[in-house]
Amino acid sequence: MQINVEKNVGGIEGLCVITPAVHGDARGYFMETYNENDMREAGIDIKFVQDNQSASTKGVLRGLHRQLNFPQTKLVRAIVGSVYDVAVDLREGSETYGKWYGIELTAENKKQFLIPKGFAHGFLVLSDYAEFCYKCDDFFHPNDEAGIAYNDPTIGVEWPIPEGMELKLSDKDKAWKPLK
């Protein structure tokens, strides 16, 4: 198997951090960013149907987003730069409802974050520039999109916002309300 999988990170069932095997030498490196057989062997059996990529500058905060009737499982990673990625459990009846977990994803650490259906998701760009990729197991339905405020005090995400960093949010992300 070419991956290492940490399951139920942060004590939240279903959240996984995946670290691929990286084969490097003086010329550079090679890694498999996704291998269905390795994922299945690790107990993760998901059919992805859409790949997305975004580019952002330092201080951009995207989220916290979710789909209401067509929730998506996402496998996310940074391919350039560094982001702080957050998932919030919004699964009805979950023992960890409202609990969040965050991880720094960088081009250097090559970690990937698997976020199951039923979570809100967002990220903050920590580097001057970042490119972020994610695989989804359902198509995006624009009329189904919802979100919660990134700074909702009842959730209490501890975003690593350095002194002097100016946050850049879309109008949509500024308008999301707290969970309650």
mmCIF file of C-alpha atoms in Angstrom:
data_model
loop_
_atom_site.group_PDB
_atom_site.id
_atom_site.type_symbol
_atom_site.label_atom_id
_atom_site.label_comp_id
_atom_site.label_asym_id
_atom_site.label_seq_id
_atom_site.Cartn_x
_atom_site.Cartn_y
_atom_site.Cartn_z
ATOM 1 C CA MET A 1 0.000 0.000 0.000
ATOM 2 C CA GLN A 2 1.341 3.420 -0.978
ATOM 3 C CA ILE A 3 -0.531 5.457 1.689
ATOM 4 C CA ASN A 4 -0.678 5.898 5.435
ATOM 5 C CA VAL A 5 -4.186 6.573 6.761
ATOM 6 C CA GLU A 6 -4.944 8.119 10.161
ATOM 7 C CA LYS A 7 -8.607 7.407 10.811
ATOM 8 C CA ASN A 8 -11.062 9.285 13.032
ATOM 9 C CA VAL A 9 -8.690 12.221 13.554
ATOM 10 C CA GLY A 10 -9.655 14.604 16.302
ATOM 11 C CA GLY A 11 -11.891 11.874 17.699
ATOM 12 C CA ILE A 12 -14.386 12.501 14.878
ATOM 13 C CA GLU A 13 -15.614 9.368 13.126
ATOM 14 C CA GLY A 14 -14.926 9.342 9.399
ATOM 15 C CA LEU A 15 -12.343 12.131 9.234
ATOM 16 C CA CYS A 16 -9.042 10.812 7.851
ATOM 17 C CA VAL A 17 -5.606 12.232 7.157
ATOM 18 C CA ILE A 18 -3.902 10.429 4.290
ATOM 19 C CA THR A 19 -0.175 10.641 3.664
ATOM 20 C CA PRO A 20 1.007 9.205 0.352
ATOM 21 C CA ALA A 21 4.346 7.484 -0.114
ATOM 22 C CA VAL A 22 6.753 9.888 -1.802
ATOM 23 C CA HIS A 23 9.604 8.465 -3.856
ATOM 24 C CA GLY A 24 12.316 11.049 -4.350
ATOM 25 C CA ASP A 25 15.868 11.496 -5.494
ATOM 26 C CA ALA A 26 18.088 14.290 -6.807
ATOM 27 C CA ARG A 27 15.767 14.741 -9.813
ATOM 28 C CA GLY A 28 12.647 15.397 -7.733
ATOM 29 C CA TYR A 29 9.874 13.084 -6.578
ATOM 30 C CA PHE A 30 6.975 10.874 -7.643
ATOM 31 C CA MET A 31 3.829 9.990 -5.710
ATOM 32 C CA GLU A 32 0.401 8.587 -6.407
ATOM 33 C CA THR A 33 -2.109 11.219 -5.336
ATOM 34 C CA TYR A 34 -4.983 8.753 -5.523
ATOM 35 C CA ASN A 35 -5.140 4.993 -5.966
ATOM 36 C CA GLU A 36 -8.543 3.342 -5.644
ATOM 37 C CA ASN A 37 -7.024 -0.022 -4.670
ATOM 38 C CA ASP A 38 -4.933 1.503 -1.847
ATOM 39 C CA MET A 39 -7.954 3.427 -0.569
ATOM 40 C CA ARG A 40 -10.151 0.325 -0.627
ATOM 41 C CA GLU A 41 -7.426 -1.666 1.182
ATOM 42 C CA ALA A 42 -7.428 1.070 3.840
ATOM 43 C CA GLY A 43 -11.196 0.657 4.237
ATOM 44 C CA ILE A 44 -12.159 3.724 2.210
ATOM 45 C CA ASP A 45 -14.467 2.836 -0.676
ATOM 46 C CA ILE A 46 -15.565 6.047 -2.392
ATOM 47 C CA LYS A 47 -16.286 6.740 -6.042
ATOM 48 C CA PHE A 48 -15.160 10.263 -6.908
ATOM 49 C CA VAL A 49 -16.921 11.997 -9.817
ATOM 50 C CA GLN A 50 -15.532 15.548 -9.877
ATOM 51 C CA ASP A 51 -12.124 17.203 -9.372
ATOM 52 C CA ASN A 52 -11.842 20.886 -8.445
ATOM 53 C CA GLN A 53 -8.920 23.276 -8.068
ATOM 54 C CA SER A 54 -8.697 26.800 -6.699
ATOM 55 C CA ALA A 55 -5.963 29.415 -6.405
ATOM 56 C CA SER A 56 -5.932 31.965 -3.611
ATOM 57 C CA THR A 57 -3.679 34.509 -1.956
ATOM 58 C CA LYS A 58 -2.667 34.902 1.690
ATOM 59 C CA GLY A 59 -5.570 35.637 4.005
ATOM 60 C CA VAL A 60 -8.282 34.193 1.773
ATOM 61 C CA LEU A 61 -10.746 32.263 3.907
ATOM 62 C CA ARG A 62 -13.215 30.089 2.013
ATOM 63 C CA GLY A 63 -16.065 28.556 3.980
ATOM 64 C CA LEU A 64 -17.539 27.101 5.925
ATOM 65 C CA HIS A 65 -19.472 25.464 3.058
ATOM 66 C CA ARG A 66 -21.789 22.480 2.779
ATOM 67 C CA GLN A 67 -24.416 20.962 0.520
ATOM 68 C CA LEU A 68 -27.817 20.350 2.126
ATOM 69 C CA ASN A 69 -29.574 17.707 0.009
ATOM 70 C CA PHE A 70 -26.607 16.517 -2.054
ATOM 71 C CA PRO A 71 -23.766 16.328 0.495
ATOM 72 C CA GLN A 72 -20.289 15.557 -0.786
ATOM 73 C CA THR A 73 -17.371 13.551 0.506
ATOM 74 C CA LYS A 74 -14.191 15.483 -0.303
ATOM 75 C CA LEU A 75 -10.539 14.493 -0.518
ATOM 76 C CA VAL A 76 -8.549 17.745 -0.314
ATOM 77 C CA ARG A 77 -4.887 18.752 -0.582
ATOM 78 C CA ALA A 78 -2.651 21.757 -1.208
ATOM 79 C CA ILE A 79 -0.441 21.429 -4.272
ATOM 80 C CA VAL A 80 1.211 24.851 -3.928
ATOM 81 C CA GLY A 81 1.677 26.752 -0.680
ATOM 82 C CA SER A 82 -0.026 26.186 2.647
ATOM 83 C CA VAL A 83 -3.617 26.191 3.895
ATOM 84 C CA TYR A 84 -5.276 25.515 7.222
ATOM 85 C CA ASP A 85 -8.152 23.188 6.392
ATOM 86 C CA VAL A 86 -11.180 22.715 8.664
ATOM 87 C CA ALA A 87 -14.086 20.261 8.794
ATOM 88 C CA VAL A 88 -17.092 20.691 11.115
ATOM 89 C CA ASP A 89 -19.309 17.697 11.908
ATOM 90 C CA LEU A 90 -22.928 18.578 11.056
ATOM 91 C CA ARG A 91 -24.259 15.021 10.835
ATOM 92 C CA GLU A 92 -27.605 14.737 12.602
ATOM 93 C CA GLY A 93 -27.349 12.409 15.588
ATOM 94 C CA SER A 94 -23.551 12.337 15.548
ATOM 95 C CA GLU A 95 -21.863 12.166 18.950
ATOM 96 C CA THR A 96 -19.451 14.835 17.710
ATOM 97 C CA TYR A 97 -22.042 17.164 16.169
ATOM 98 C CA GLY A 98 -20.625 20.707 16.035
ATOM 99 C CA LYS A 99 -17.077 19.536 16.756
ATOM 100 C CA TRP A 100 -14.343 20.639 14.358
ATOM 101 C CA TYR A 101 -10.891 19.487 13.330
ATOM 102 C CA GLY A 102 -8.229 21.470 11.507
ATOM 103 C CA ILE A 103 -4.970 20.523 9.817
ATOM 104 C CA GLU A 104 -2.283 22.374 7.885
ATOM 105 C CA LEU A 105 -2.012 21.024 4.363
ATOM 106 C CA THR A 106 1.082 22.050 2.431
ATOM 107 C CA ALA A 107 2.796 21.297 -0.843
ATOM 108 C CA GLU A 108 5.701 20.062 1.281
ATOM 109 C CA ASN A 109 3.877 17.691 3.675
ATOM 110 C CA LYS A 110 1.652 16.361 0.844
ATOM 111 C CA LYS A 111 -1.026 15.331 3.356
ATOM 112 C CA GLN A 112 -4.597 14.877 2.189
ATOM 113 C CA PHE A 113 -7.724 15.331 4.285
ATOM 114 C CA LEU A 114 -10.782 13.118 3.737
ATOM 115 C CA ILE A 115 -14.000 14.843 4.779
ATOM 116 C CA PRO A 116 -17.143 12.675 4.709
ATOM 117 C CA LYS A 117 -20.657 13.707 3.729
ATOM 118 C CA GLY A 118 -22.402 15.794 6.349
ATOM 119 C CA PHE A 119 -19.520 18.115 7.232
ATOM 120 C CA ALA A 120 -19.035 21.815 6.620
ATOM 121 C CA HIS A 121 -15.649 22.605 5.098
ATOM 122 C CA GLY A 122 -13.415 25.636 4.793
ATOM 123 C CA PHE A 123 -9.801 26.706 4.559
ATOM 124 C CA LEU A 124 -7.537 29.678 5.257
ATOM 125 C CA VAL A 125 -4.542 30.428 3.016
ATOM 126 C CA LEU A 126 -1.401 30.825 5.148
ATOM 127 C CA SER A 127 1.211 31.232 2.388
ATOM 128 C CA ASP A 128 1.500 34.168 -0.028
ATOM 129 C CA TYR A 129 -0.194 31.999 -2.674
ATOM 130 C CA ALA A 130 -1.794 28.549 -2.617
ATOM 131 C CA GLU A 131 -3.388 26.116 -5.020
ATOM 132 C CA PHE A 132 -5.890 23.711 -3.526
ATOM 133 C CA CYS A 133 -7.312 20.537 -5.135
ATOM 134 C CA TYR A 134 -10.197 18.373 -4.110
ATOM 135 C CA LYS A 135 -12.020 15.320 -5.334
ATOM 136 C CA CYS A 136 -15.780 15.039 -4.698
ATOM 137 C CA ASP A 137 -18.059 12.016 -4.716
ATOM 138 C CA ASP A 138 -21.058 13.983 -5.995
ATOM 139 C CA PHE A 139 -21.465 16.847 -8.408
ATOM 140 C CA PHE A 140 -21.816 20.412 -7.153
ATOM 141 C CA HIS A 141 -25.423 21.613 -7.058
ATOM 142 C CA PRO A 142 -25.333 25.436 -6.843
ATOM 143 C CA ASN A 143 -28.910 25.736 -5.574
ATOM 144 C CA ASP A 144 -28.136 23.336 -2.707
ATOM 145 C CA GLU A 145 -25.217 25.264 -1.233
ATOM 146 C CA ALA A 146 -25.309 26.468 2.371
ATOM 147 C CA GLY A 147 -22.803 27.545 4.944
ATOM 148 C CA ILE A 148 -22.118 28.661 8.471
ATOM 149 C CA ALA A 149 -20.104 31.610 9.702
ATOM 150 C CA TYR A 150 -16.371 30.850 9.854
ATOM 151 C CA ASN A 151 -16.206 32.583 13.240
ATOM 152 C CA ASP A 152 -19.310 31.009 14.814
ATOM 153 C CA PRO A 153 -18.602 31.197 18.570
ATOM 154 C CA THR A 154 -20.610 28.036 19.330
ATOM 155 C CA ILE A 155 -18.261 26.023 17.089
ATOM 156 C CA GLY A 156 -15.127 27.950 18.062
ATOM 157 C CA VAL A 157 -12.776 27.096 15.200
ATOM 158 C CA GLU A 158 -9.305 28.262 16.205
ATOM 159 C CA TRP A 159 -8.117 29.657 12.880
ATOM 160 C CA PRO A 160 -4.343 30.341 12.934
ATOM 161 C CA ILE A 161 -4.681 33.990 11.936
ATOM 162 C CA PRO A 162 -1.308 35.677 12.439
ATOM 163 C CA GLU A 163 -1.087 39.200 13.825
ATOM 164 C CA GLY A 164 -1.682 41.672 11.001
ATOM 165 C CA MET A 165 -3.227 39.179 8.546
ATOM 166 C CA GLU A 166 -6.154 40.718 6.709
ATOM 167 C CA LEU A 167 -8.870 38.164 6.030
ATOM 168 C CA LYS A 168 -10.338 38.118 2.530
ATOM 169 C CA LEU A 169 -13.830 36.620 2.337
ATOM 170 C CA SER A 170 -16.354 36.514 -0.482
ATOM 171 C CA ASP A 171 -19.633 38.369 0.043
ATOM 172 C CA LYS A 172 -21.312 34.957 0.311
ATOM 173 C CA ASP A 173 -18.924 33.821 3.054
ATOM 174 C CA LYS A 174 -19.386 37.096 4.953
ATOM 175 C CA ALA A 175 -23.172 36.542 4.952
ATOM 176 C CA TRP A 176 -23.313 33.017 6.433
ATOM 177 C CA LYS A 177 -25.027 32.906 9.845
ATOM 178 C CA PRO A 178 -23.995 30.950 12.944
ATOM 179 C CA LEU A 179 -25.142 27.350 13.205
ATOM 180 C CA LYS A 180 -27.732 28.091 15.884
#
